[in-house]
Amino acid sequence: MGGIGGRNKGTGRNNIYYSIAWLIKKLIMKKLLSIGLLLLSVSGMAQTFPKAYIDSLTSVALAQKNNDPITLNRDSVLQLLFKATLPADRIRMFYYIVGNYDELTPKQALYYHQLILDSARKNKDKVLEATVMAELGFITSRNGKTAEGLKMIYQSLEKAEETGNAQAIGIAYNNLGNCYPNNIQLSKEYYNKALTFSRKGKDYDFVVYNLGNIGNIFMKENKRDSALAYFLESYRLAVEKNVAQGIVYTLLSLSELDDGANAFHYYQQISRFPYAVRNLDVQRSLDGNYAVYYMRSKKMDSAFYFASRVFNAVKNADLSKQLGALKLMAMYYEALPNADSALLYVKSYYQLKDSMFGNKVIEQTQEMAYNDMQRSKELVKQKTAYQNRLRLYGLSAIAAFLLVVAFLFWRSKKKEENAKILVQQQKEQLQQTLIQLKQTQTQLIQSEKMASLGELTAGIAHEIQNPLNFVNNFSEVSNELIDEMNIELGKGDIEEAKIIAFDVKSNLEKINHHGKRAADIVKGMLQHSRSTSGTKEPTDINALCDEYLRLSYHGLRAKDKSFNATMKTDFDTSLEKVNIISQDIGRVILNLLTNAFYVVDEKKKAGVEGYEPTVTVSTSRSPLPWRGVGGEVIIKVTDNGNGIPQKVLDKIFQPFFTTKPTGQGTGLGLSLSYDIVKAHGGELKVETIENEGSVFIIKLPFV
């Protein structure tokens, strides 16, 4: 994190085993905190430097101060690391382990970093891998291997971007910003990117750190108003989210903006936080601030005491902390008459700084020129010629560069033109393929419609054939009876003729009855076909289901005389009529019933012992409100076939998907049925158990 004033990334929550008392306290404080922060933000900004506002925030922070244990069982947390489900939880546990690594030696810190990195790679956890690499890169850079460390952080950024995890990307950008202390603009650019991604990833710890880092950049640019705005926002958020490290380091930064007027006041407040007490880096920062304060106050003995504490404390720390300690000692001795000691520390400081950040030594060519005024004119000419050669080389290099750029531009343009031609050709091919696909789709849909029409036609023919058979039979019998009656009349047997006439009349009544029955069937079919306009009409769902059950069964019987199955119905007689396009819903029911009869027939043909093929149609009403309307009608088509395999269950409503043999199904029946039900504002779903059967459920709203 390398955030505000230091490198320590722990948030103070360094133990995953929170105490119950701490949780209860946090719940109580959360509500009070939100109210308090709102009042403070309104009232605390009135003065130029809002000391009262900062003190009020500090009071809130101290009221909810973190009381986690000073020590941490890192190995216990390590065992739980990869059991965490969310990447954010694993990142947080990673920082629990390595966060306060002032408690660890550098060797121990690297051990835990490398151990977690290897485990992340083994578990293919790229988010955690990127985070650990960013941390290792920062540690490597701070120990003098700047190029190696930066390379590792850039690699971590690439990995984080591959995952798309905003939190990991923000951490990588934050560490890049920390590695360019001498390039203010580049650091600011990285910190701003880190802030954007940390906010997106809701990583409030790093949001706090980056706000403080940007504030420190503005301090270097002497833009104190901007720095104050960022520090205040960082401090407010740190208090609100209880980010222990952010609270301490931001308060240190704010103390610097107060021009030292209230330095001791802020230092004493910082010392009251448990995080500051147990964290060695915070203690060094406080000692350094005390040293600077006493230097300004000309209390050099006290200044030396605290500067020496810092210098001795960082001997085993990373080079960046050693660099800060050398600078502090150089400041101390520069304030004293002992110039030799000051020069010693200044020299050590710049040597270490140059080894870390690769600053080149600048040749003092102007001083050499002033000291050598007696050089001969020949040397001056040589120098001039040398400079002219440099200019010529520079112009030649620029010309060559421009030629290369022009060539690359020409080649790029050529590739672009070729690519456009290729794209156009591919576009034309795709358009042609799309046209063919639409034609094929239209043909398949028409085939599906014709298949449904064939099933309907077979069912209707069977339904009408029964009454027609009765009409024909009774007509033939009546003709025979009339002949007999004529014979009896010829004999003069009037009574026998009357009896025969009575039988003829009875037959005519039966003919009339079955003729009306056939007429009713035709009338019903005409009523269903009349709905082709797409207009919804009140429809008796029970009658519709019963009618299409018979049509489906007889249609299949017409195709295969050996087909037989048990039909069961369970209709809710209290159902009122439902506004639907009856032809469309009838088509859905017919399709589901046809499929059900097909699967039970297939199971029967497989020779299952004791198997009785059965198809059941039921209707019911759900009394609960559904999608803002008064309820729903539920139609269930149940079969005891082989069920639907789980591996294809998600595909059955997709167009052109079928489990039937080639040539026996278009794969559009269930797809069209699904679309019809959806168009009615309903649902079509399936429940299935392999080897036991399936239930297709239609839900339609009462509208």
XYZ file of C-alpha atoms in Angstrom:
703
model
C 0.000 0.000 0.000
C 2.831 2.292 0.828
C 0.253 4.894 1.546
C 0.315 7.846 3.882
C 3.659 8.520 5.485
C 4.789 4.917 5.432
C 4.731 1.476 3.925
C 2.774 -0.426 6.564
C -0.462 -1.735 5.102
C -2.316 -3.158 8.048
C -5.638 -1.543 8.815
C -5.308 -2.431 12.476
C -7.738 -5.332 12.095
C -4.935 -7.882 12.263
C -6.850 -10.753 13.817
C -9.767 -12.485 12.110
C -11.183 -13.535 15.448
C -13.073 -10.386 16.437
C -14.347 -10.285 20.000
C -18.102 -10.136 20.619
C -17.707 -6.960 22.639
C -15.950 -5.221 19.750
C -18.753 -6.195 17.345
C -21.481 -4.909 19.674
C -19.584 -1.679 20.134
C -19.141 -1.277 16.381
C -22.872 -1.740 15.711
C -23.755 0.914 18.306
C -21.125 3.353 17.048
C -22.019 2.970 13.355
C -25.297 4.885 13.652
C -23.827 7.556 15.916
C -20.831 7.933 13.618
C -22.897 8.654 10.493
C -24.862 11.359 12.352
C -21.738 12.825 13.919
C -19.806 12.989 10.632
C -22.717 14.753 8.934
C -22.829 17.435 11.666
C -19.052 17.815 11.594
C -18.917 18.240 7.811
C -21.420 21.114 8.076
C -19.922 22.930 11.048
C -16.212 22.119 11.001
C -14.982 23.923 7.864
C -15.562 27.503 8.964
C -11.964 28.376 9.890
C -8.930 28.588 7.592
C -7.286 25.528 9.120
C -10.154 23.476 10.535
C -8.509 22.347 13.773
C -11.864 22.046 15.551
C -13.220 19.866 12.741
C -10.139 17.626 12.844
C -10.316 17.360 16.648
C -13.993 16.392 16.407
C -13.199 13.643 13.892
C -10.365 12.474 16.137
C -12.791 12.253 19.064
C -15.082 10.039 16.971
C -12.102 7.892 15.917
C -10.909 7.475 19.513
C -14.433 6.510 20.581
C -14.385 3.619 18.122
C -10.630 2.960 18.259
C -9.425 -0.429 17.232
C -8.686 -2.797 20.112
C -7.445 -5.822 18.191
C -4.710 -7.961 19.771
C -1.140 -6.752 19.374
C 0.072 -10.192 18.269
C -1.299 -12.267 15.428
C -1.218 -16.015 14.833
C -0.250 -15.717 11.171
C -0.073 -19.472 10.558
C -3.687 -19.899 11.730
C -4.878 -17.215 9.338
C -2.776 -18.789 6.586
C -4.704 -22.069 6.997
C -7.985 -20.202 6.396
C -6.730 -18.063 3.496
C -7.901 -20.170 0.540
C -11.111 -21.231 2.257
C -12.404 -17.680 1.779
C -14.822 -17.476 -1.152
C -14.490 -13.831 -2.219
C -11.243 -12.342 -3.623
C -11.688 -9.297 -1.348
C -11.697 -11.571 1.724
C -8.509 -13.331 0.582
C -6.790 -9.980 -0.045
C -7.822 -8.767 3.416
C -6.494 -11.962 5.050
C -3.245 -11.608 3.084
C -2.733 -8.182 4.652
C -3.619 -9.623 8.073
C -0.613 -11.899 7.631
C 1.948 -9.478 6.153
C 0.432 -6.095 7.046
C 2.259 -5.088 10.199
C 5.520 -6.496 8.995
C 7.446 -4.185 11.319
C 6.750 -7.017 13.736
C 8.591 -9.304 11.304
C 12.185 -9.284 10.156
C 12.638 -8.531 6.426
C 13.476 -12.192 5.925
C 10.255 -13.292 7.661
C 8.213 -10.801 5.668
C 9.621 -12.098 2.381
C 8.991 -15.682 3.559
C 5.262 -15.050 4.042
C 5.001 -13.092 0.783
C 6.665 -15.881 -1.215
C 4.676 -18.608 0.561
C 1.337 -16.937 -0.250
C 2.463 -16.181 -3.821
C 3.307 -19.861 -4.432
C -0.022 -20.940 -2.913
C -1.940 -18.426 -5.043
C -0.298 -19.762 -8.200
C -1.000 -23.356 -7.125
C -4.678 -22.495 -6.551
C -4.811 -20.450 -9.795
C -5.907 -17.387 -7.809
C -4.730 -14.661 -10.213
C -6.262 -11.842 -8.156
C -4.290 -12.744 -5.041
C -1.216 -13.547 -7.154
C -1.300 -10.042 -8.682
C -1.717 -8.452 -5.233
C 1.224 -10.331 -3.694
C 3.429 -9.570 -6.725
C 2.652 -5.865 -6.347
C 3.727 -6.048 -2.708
C 6.906 -8.001 -3.451
C 7.747 -5.529 -6.222
C 7.393 -2.608 -3.838
C 9.584 -4.285 -1.194
C 12.210 -5.091 -3.854
C 12.180 -1.489 -5.118
C 12.483 -0.067 -1.594
C 15.544 -2.243 -1.022
C 17.533 -0.719 -3.870
C 16.546 -2.976 -6.792
C 14.315 -0.364 -8.392
C 14.254 -1.737 -11.944
C 13.584 -5.302 -10.765
C 10.851 -4.166 -8.394
C 9.142 -1.980 -11.003
C 9.187 -4.844 -13.489
C 7.421 -7.066 -10.965
C 4.759 -4.411 -10.230
C 4.104 -3.845 -13.938
C 3.672 -7.629 -14.326
C 1.251 -7.628 -11.400
C -0.720 -4.821 -13.071
C -1.019 -6.881 -16.257
C -2.290 -9.885 -14.283
C -4.748 -7.752 -12.341
C -6.084 -6.225 -15.556
C -6.556 -9.736 -17.005
C -8.835 -10.600 -14.078
C -10.735 -7.311 -14.252
C -10.594 -7.092 -10.433
C -10.713 -3.365 -9.611
C -9.271 -3.855 -6.114
C -6.129 -5.631 -7.376
C -5.666 -3.066 -10.188
C -5.917 -0.239 -7.646
C -3.261 -1.859 -5.431
C -0.843 -2.224 -8.381
C -1.296 1.429 -9.423
C -0.810 2.549 -5.820
C 2.520 0.728 -5.603
C 3.676 2.174 -8.935
C 2.974 5.650 -7.600
C 5.076 4.864 -4.522
C 8.057 3.839 -6.701
C 8.434 7.221 -8.466
C 9.120 9.681 -5.632
C 11.238 11.910 -7.916
C 8.637 12.135 -10.690
C 5.734 14.087 -9.205
C 3.527 14.112 -12.288
C 3.900 10.386 -12.898
C 3.238 9.590 -9.238
C 0.112 11.760 -9.264
C -1.129 10.058 -12.430
C -0.700 6.601 -10.863
C -2.312 7.644 -7.565
C -5.337 9.069 -9.374
C -5.747 5.819 -11.318
C -5.353 3.851 -8.093
C -8.017 6.022 -6.438
C -10.458 5.435 -9.305
C -10.066 1.644 -9.211
C -10.072 1.435 -5.400
C -13.374 3.317 -5.313
C -14.761 1.023 -8.006
C -13.646 -2.033 -6.014
C -15.004 -0.532 -2.736
C -11.543 -0.939 -1.212
C -11.913 1.823 1.366
C -8.477 1.207 2.912
C -6.757 2.035 -0.369
C -9.158 4.894 -1.100
C -7.954 6.446 2.163
C -4.285 5.774 1.327
C -4.519 7.219 -2.188
C -6.324 10.358 -1.044
C -3.459 10.885 1.410
C -0.831 10.122 -1.239
C -2.320 12.693 -3.619
C -2.381 15.175 -0.722
C 1.350 14.550 -0.191
C 1.978 15.253 -3.898
C 0.251 18.622 -3.546
C 2.411 19.296 -0.481
C 5.543 18.755 -2.594
C 4.124 21.209 -5.154
C 3.435 23.683 -2.300
C -0.304 23.649 -3.127
C -1.418 23.629 0.472
C -5.133 24.257 -0.130
C -5.392 21.263 -2.450
C -3.352 19.141 -0.047
C -5.648 20.130 2.839
C -8.767 19.187 0.846
C -7.411 15.702 0.080
C -6.136 15.142 3.636
C -9.513 16.120 5.105
C -11.387 13.791 2.748
C -8.921 10.994 3.562
C -9.297 11.604 7.303
C -13.108 11.751 7.169
C -13.307 8.462 5.247
C -10.669 6.804 7.477
C -12.717 7.681 10.563
C -15.998 6.618 8.934
C -14.609 3.220 7.843
C -12.329 2.855 10.907
C -9.151 2.493 8.797
C -6.635 2.506 11.655
C -3.487 3.128 9.587
C -5.178 5.828 7.528
C -6.315 7.661 10.678
C -2.802 7.750 12.141
C -0.846 8.721 9.028
C -3.372 11.294 7.785
C -3.327 12.952 11.189
C 0.487 13.134 10.883
C 0.123 14.789 7.462
C -2.434 17.279 8.799
C -0.045 18.203 11.627
C 2.520 19.278 9.014
C -0.032 21.587 7.386
C -0.667 23.279 10.730
C 2.867 24.724 10.509
C 3.840 23.050 13.773
C 1.661 25.359 15.852
C -0.167 22.466 17.439
C 2.341 19.696 16.740
C 2.417 18.264 20.252
C -1.370 18.319 20.337
C -1.595 16.100 17.249
C 1.290 13.841 18.308
C -0.376 13.198 21.678
C -3.647 12.363 19.938
C -1.850 9.924 17.622
C -0.175 8.225 20.577
C -3.591 7.375 22.035
C -4.449 5.019 19.154
C -3.589 1.325 19.760
C -2.336 1.046 16.195
C 0.245 3.782 16.838
C 1.337 2.100 20.070
C 2.036 -1.285 18.528
C 3.332 -0.229 15.094
C 7.083 0.414 14.873
C 6.798 2.423 11.653
C 4.369 4.854 13.274
C 6.739 5.172 16.233
C 9.613 6.037 13.857
C 7.425 8.590 12.064
C 6.476 10.203 15.371
C 10.114 10.257 16.489
C 11.071 11.898 13.192
C 8.383 14.551 13.601
C 9.513 15.211 17.185
C 13.089 15.627 15.937
C 12.048 18.180 13.283
C 9.893 20.003 15.824
C 12.803 20.354 18.273
C 15.159 21.452 15.472
C 12.764 24.287 14.633
C 12.546 25.123 18.338
C 16.381 25.138 18.575
C 16.276 22.400 21.248
C 19.069 20.435 19.676
C 19.619 17.903 22.483
C 16.031 16.732 22.231
C 16.253 16.840 18.449
C 19.365 14.630 18.496
C 17.685 12.169 20.878
C 14.717 11.573 18.591
C 16.766 11.676 15.345
C 19.137 9.080 16.803
C 16.195 6.867 17.780
C 15.015 6.932 14.162
C 18.513 6.310 12.791
C 19.110 3.327 15.084
C 15.648 1.871 14.506
C 16.014 1.626 10.699
C 19.364 -0.147 10.533
C 17.615 -3.427 9.703
C 14.727 -1.838 7.801
C 14.415 -1.377 4.039
C 16.549 1.199 2.211
C 13.722 3.733 1.860
C 13.444 4.041 5.649
C 17.241 4.239 5.924
C 17.141 7.028 3.344
C 14.652 8.983 5.461
C 16.796 8.506 8.589
C 19.936 9.769 6.770
C 18.065 12.865 5.603
C 16.907 13.514 9.174
C 20.477 13.243 10.539
C 21.755 15.503 7.748
C 19.129 18.127 8.702
C 20.227 17.915 12.323
C 23.936 18.416 11.623
C 23.274 21.152 9.073
C 21.697 23.110 11.944
C 24.960 22.746 13.937
C 28.435 24.252 13.370
C 29.830 20.724 12.771
C 29.876 20.851 8.973
C 31.955 17.658 8.635
C 29.275 15.486 10.229
C 26.585 17.200 8.192
C 28.579 16.575 5.006
C 29.044 12.922 5.948
C 25.309 12.312 6.318
C 24.436 14.386 3.246
C 26.934 12.381 1.191
C 25.572 9.091 2.503
C 22.046 10.304 1.805
C 22.729 11.174 -1.829
C 24.765 8.022 -2.436
C 21.908 5.865 -1.137
C 19.336 7.924 -3.033
C 21.292 7.596 -6.277
C 21.652 3.824 -5.784
C 17.911 3.524 -5.278
C 16.529 5.835 -7.951
C 19.297 5.796 -10.595
C 20.026 9.530 -10.716
C 22.828 10.264 -13.200
C 25.837 12.354 -12.211
C 25.820 15.715 -14.082
C 29.169 16.799 -15.519
C 30.240 20.307 -14.523
C 31.189 21.428 -18.099
C 30.497 25.139 -17.513
C 32.887 25.370 -14.518
C 35.609 23.657 -16.575
C 35.107 26.196 -19.364
C 35.463 29.195 -16.969
C 38.673 27.734 -15.425
C 40.268 27.115 -18.817
C 40.024 30.541 -20.485
C 43.569 30.110 -21.870
C 42.710 27.158 -24.092
C 43.837 27.539 -27.621
C 41.533 28.464 -30.480
C 42.154 25.018 -31.956
C 40.403 23.383 -28.997
C 37.498 25.801 -29.411
C 37.236 24.839 -33.090
C 37.306 21.150 -32.191
C 34.549 21.697 -29.669
C 32.486 23.584 -32.233
C 33.041 20.888 -34.826
C 32.062 18.260 -32.298
C 28.841 20.089 -31.504
C 28.111 20.457 -35.220
C 28.627 16.733 -35.677
C 26.210 16.091 -32.823
C 23.645 18.330 -34.501
C 24.200 16.542 -37.812
C 23.840 13.167 -36.158
C 20.696 14.379 -34.448
C 19.177 15.651 -37.712
C 20.146 12.416 -39.459
C 18.532 10.406 -36.698
C 15.365 12.501 -36.936
C 15.276 12.090 -40.724
C 15.751 8.334 -40.402
C 13.069 8.213 -37.760
C 10.661 10.144 -39.995
C 11.401 7.764 -42.876
C 10.709 4.776 -40.655
C 7.487 6.386 -39.410
C 6.417 7.150 -42.981
C 7.115 3.563 -44.017
C 5.231 2.190 -41.046
C 2.336 4.544 -41.772
C 2.239 3.436 -45.424
C 2.359 -0.223 -44.420
C -0.334 0.310 -41.815
C -2.507 2.082 -44.368
C -1.998 -0.761 -46.809
C -2.923 -3.314 -44.181
C -5.962 -1.267 -43.260
C -7.136 -1.202 -46.899
C -6.606 -4.961 -47.213
C -8.407 -5.486 -43.956
C -11.355 -3.398 -45.181
C -11.569 -5.503 -48.336
C -11.424 -8.689 -46.282
C -14.052 -7.392 -43.842
C -16.336 -6.445 -46.749
C -15.972 -9.922 -48.247
C -16.680 -11.537 -44.893
C -19.655 -9.226 -44.430
C -21.098 -10.267 -47.780
C -20.538 -13.932 -46.934
C -22.213 -13.478 -43.565
C -25.165 -11.695 -45.161
C -25.565 -14.532 -47.658
C -25.296 -17.081 -44.855
C -27.872 -15.128 -42.839
C -30.296 -15.129 -45.786
C -29.873 -18.888 -46.190
C -30.313 -19.380 -42.457
C -33.533 -17.353 -42.432
C -34.848 -19.336 -45.401
C -34.002 -22.600 -43.652
C -35.589 -21.345 -40.446
C -38.763 -20.375 -42.333
C -38.894 -23.818 -43.921
C -38.446 -25.528 -40.571
C -41.122 -23.397 -38.940
C -43.464 -24.215 -41.828
C -42.625 -27.919 -41.376
C -43.453 -27.623 -37.677
C -46.746 -25.942 -38.520
C -47.589 -28.612 -41.074
C -46.720 -31.338 -38.563
C -49.060 -29.751 -36.030
C -51.721 -29.374 -38.723
C -51.352 -33.052 -39.610
C -51.821 -34.065 -35.984
C -54.900 -31.829 -35.706
C -56.322 -33.144 -38.978
C -55.897 -36.761 -37.891
C -57.580 -36.047 -34.562
C -60.461 -34.127 -36.161
C -60.979 -36.870 -38.753
C -61.186 -39.490 -36.011
C -63.591 -37.363 -33.964
C -65.914 -36.800 -36.936
C -65.629 -40.403 -38.158
C -67.424 -41.818 -35.099
C -70.704 -39.877 -35.534
C -70.500 -40.396 -39.321
C -70.276 -44.170 -38.773
C -73.422 -44.012 -36.671
C -75.194 -41.918 -39.344
C -74.227 -44.389 -42.068
C -75.157 -47.459 -40.029
C -78.545 -46.150 -38.940
C -79.258 -44.933 -42.497
C -78.640 -48.448 -43.896
C -80.791 -50.033 -41.186
C -83.570 -47.518 -41.854
C -83.550 -48.338 -45.558
C -83.906 -52.029 -44.743
C -86.754 -51.279 -42.309
C -88.639 -49.248 -44.950
C -88.377 -52.186 -47.328
C -89.790 -54.470 -44.639
C -92.531 -51.958 -43.894
C -93.559 -51.870 -47.580
C -93.770 -55.661 -47.566
C -95.984 -55.683 -44.475
C -98.220 -52.991 -45.982
C -98.568 -55.097 -49.101
C -99.727 -57.975 -46.898
C -102.168 -55.644 -45.198
C -100.519 -56.062 -41.783
C -100.938 -52.483 -40.594
C -99.836 -53.142 -36.999
C -96.516 -54.689 -38.004
C -95.946 -51.753 -40.416
C -96.546 -49.303 -37.560
C -93.978 -51.086 -35.383
C -91.417 -50.900 -38.197
C -92.260 -47.190 -38.768
C -91.597 -46.550 -35.068
C -88.127 -48.173 -35.401
C -87.426 -46.033 -38.479
C -88.339 -42.889 -36.534
C -86.028 -43.957 -33.673
C -83.191 -44.487 -36.151
C -83.811 -41.070 -37.706
C -83.589 -39.451 -34.258
C -80.231 -41.184 -33.698
C -79.067 -40.027 -37.134
C -80.092 -36.488 -36.234
C -78.283 -36.739 -32.863
C -74.996 -37.929 -34.343
C -75.275 -35.418 -37.190
C -75.526 -32.609 -34.649
C -72.550 -34.119 -32.784
C -70.453 -33.927 -35.963
C -71.687 -30.382 -36.551
C -70.631 -29.390 -33.006
C -67.138 -30.777 -33.606
C -66.791 -28.779 -36.826
C -68.191 -25.694 -35.115
C -65.660 -26.035 -32.294
C -62.775 -26.316 -34.734
C -64.020 -23.248 -36.607
C -64.183 -21.297 -33.361
C -60.555 -22.147 -32.610
C -59.386 -21.329 -36.106
C -61.269 -18.022 -35.956
C -58.617 -16.650 -33.538
C -55.944 -16.308 -36.199
C -56.256 -12.516 -35.901
C -54.375 -12.721 -32.618
C -57.277 -11.349 -30.538
C -57.571 -12.696 -27.023
C -60.974 -14.102 -26.073
C -62.414 -15.554 -22.854
C -61.713 -19.291 -23.103
C -62.687 -22.301 -21.026
C -59.274 -23.784 -20.217
C -60.721 -27.126 -19.076
C -62.659 -27.606 -22.325
C -59.606 -26.571 -24.368
C -57.363 -29.087 -22.587
C -59.928 -31.892 -22.865
C -60.483 -31.259 -26.555
C -56.783 -31.209 -27.479
C -56.136 -34.251 -25.302
C -58.572 -36.252 -27.427
C -57.291 -34.723 -30.691
C -53.676 -35.538 -29.823
C -54.494 -39.103 -28.793
C -56.622 -39.850 -31.878
C -54.079 -38.170 -34.152
C -51.382 -40.549 -32.939
C -53.788 -43.510 -33.155
C -54.467 -42.557 -36.781
C -50.733 -42.779 -37.522
C -50.051 -45.926 -35.498
C -52.911 -48.347 -34.765
C -50.764 -50.158 -32.182
C -50.397 -46.983 -30.100
C -52.243 -47.016 -26.792
C -51.942 -45.083 -23.532
C -53.975 -44.225 -20.463
C -55.353 -40.666 -20.426
C -56.157 -38.985 -17.105
C -57.609 -35.567 -16.368
C -57.803 -33.560 -13.154
C -59.611 -30.296 -13.938
C -60.448 -27.543 -11.480
C -64.148 -26.976 -12.255
C -64.166 -23.625 -10.431
C -61.853 -21.962 -12.953
C -63.316 -18.960 -14.735
C -62.543 -18.216 -18.349
C -59.112 -16.827 -19.230
C -58.374 -14.235 -21.912
C -56.077 -16.011 -24.366
C -55.611 -16.639 -28.068
C -57.150 -20.093 -27.872
C -55.657 -21.363 -31.138
C -52.128 -20.470 -29.980
C -52.489 -21.924 -26.474
C -54.208 -24.975 -27.989
C -51.192 -25.440 -30.198
C -48.940 -25.328 -27.107
C -51.083 -27.910 -25.298
C -51.208 -30.104 -28.412
C -47.421 -29.957 -28.731
C -46.838 -30.886 -25.072
C -49.383 -33.726 -25.236
C -47.939 -35.086 -28.495
C -44.458 -35.096 -26.920
C -45.829 -36.788 -23.791
C -47.562 -39.548 -25.801
C -44.380 -39.980 -27.842
C -42.116 -40.500 -24.793
C -44.462 -42.940 -23.030
C -44.836 -44.922 -26.259
C -41.030 -45.042 -26.642
C -40.670 -46.327 -23.079
C -43.345 -48.952 -23.700
C -41.574 -50.111 -26.880
C -38.380 -50.525 -24.822
C -40.115 -53.448 -23.088
C -40.116 -52.193 -19.494
C -41.820 -54.894 -17.439
C -45.122 -53.894 -15.813
C -45.028 -50.460 -17.417
C -48.370 -48.687 -18.021
C -47.971 -45.591 -20.280
C -49.952 -42.741 -18.728
C -50.426 -39.069 -19.642
C -52.233 -36.730 -17.260
C -53.592 -33.232 -17.882
C -54.562 -31.100 -14.890
C -55.638 -27.522 -14.273
C -55.602 -25.496 -11.089
C -55.542 -21.970 -9.838
C -52.881 -20.292 -7.719
C -54.569 -18.025 -5.154
C -51.463 -15.877 -4.673
C -51.013 -12.562 -6.553
C -48.649 -12.961 -9.492
C -46.860 -10.189 -11.396
C -49.285 -7.567 -10.164
C -52.461 -9.438 -11.193
C -55.052 -11.429 -9.290
C -53.645 -14.900 -9.766
C -52.718 -17.464 -12.343
C -54.087 -20.585 -13.984
C -51.733 -23.565 -13.984
C -51.855 -26.256 -16.662
C -49.748 -29.379 -16.109
C -48.982 -32.094 -18.674
C -47.480 -35.089 -16.854
C -46.015 -38.265 -18.320
C -44.343 -41.313 -16.797
C -41.759 -41.689 -19.548
C -37.972 -41.758 -19.229
C -37.618 -38.104 -18.210
C -35.150 -35.591 -19.655
C -31.372 -36.026 -19.080
C -29.856 -33.225 -16.996
C -27.176 -32.577 -19.607
C -29.768 -31.432 -22.164
C -32.337 -29.930 -19.797
C -31.082 -26.362 -20.332
C -31.315 -26.723 -24.124
C -34.828 -28.067 -24.668
C -36.396 -24.619 -25.231
C -33.681 -23.592 -27.703
C -34.687 -23.409 -31.377
C -33.775 -26.467 -33.496
C -32.793 -28.599 -30.500
C -34.466 -32.033 -30.474
C -33.839 -35.424 -28.882
C -35.935 -37.249 -31.479
C -34.261 -39.252 -34.254
C -33.381 -37.415 -37.482
C -36.473 -36.744 -39.569
C -38.938 -37.100 -36.676
C -38.634 -33.627 -35.170
C -37.736 -30.071 -36.230
C -36.635 -28.885 -32.804
C -39.034 -25.939 -33.004
C -42.079 -27.254 -31.110
C -40.975 -26.388 -27.577
C -39.239 -23.201 -28.739
C -42.418 -21.882 -30.394
C -44.504 -23.024 -27.427
C -42.179 -21.127 -25.077
C -42.510 -17.965 -27.187
C -46.324 -18.243 -27.341
C -46.623 -18.576 -23.555
C -44.193 -15.671 -22.984
C -46.243 -13.544 -25.419
C -49.264 -14.204 -23.166
C -47.301 -12.909 -20.161
C -46.909 -16.396 -18.748
C -44.274 -18.998 -18.034
C -43.432 -22.416 -19.454
C -41.105 -24.606 -17.438
C -40.328 -28.265 -16.901
C -39.659 -30.514 -13.923
C -38.164 -33.914 -14.588
C -36.711 -36.990 -12.918
C -34.697 -39.340 -15.096
C -36.365 -42.745 -15.657
C -39.525 -41.551 -13.853
C -41.087 -38.907 -16.083
C -41.572 -35.179 -16.682
C -44.071 -32.434 -15.887
C -44.455 -29.457 -18.249
C -46.088 -26.529 -16.452
C -47.887 -23.648 -18.170
C -48.681 -20.583 -16.050
C -51.054 -17.968 -17.481
C -52.226 -14.786 -15.712
C -55.911 -14.000 -15.213
C -56.030 -10.816 -17.319
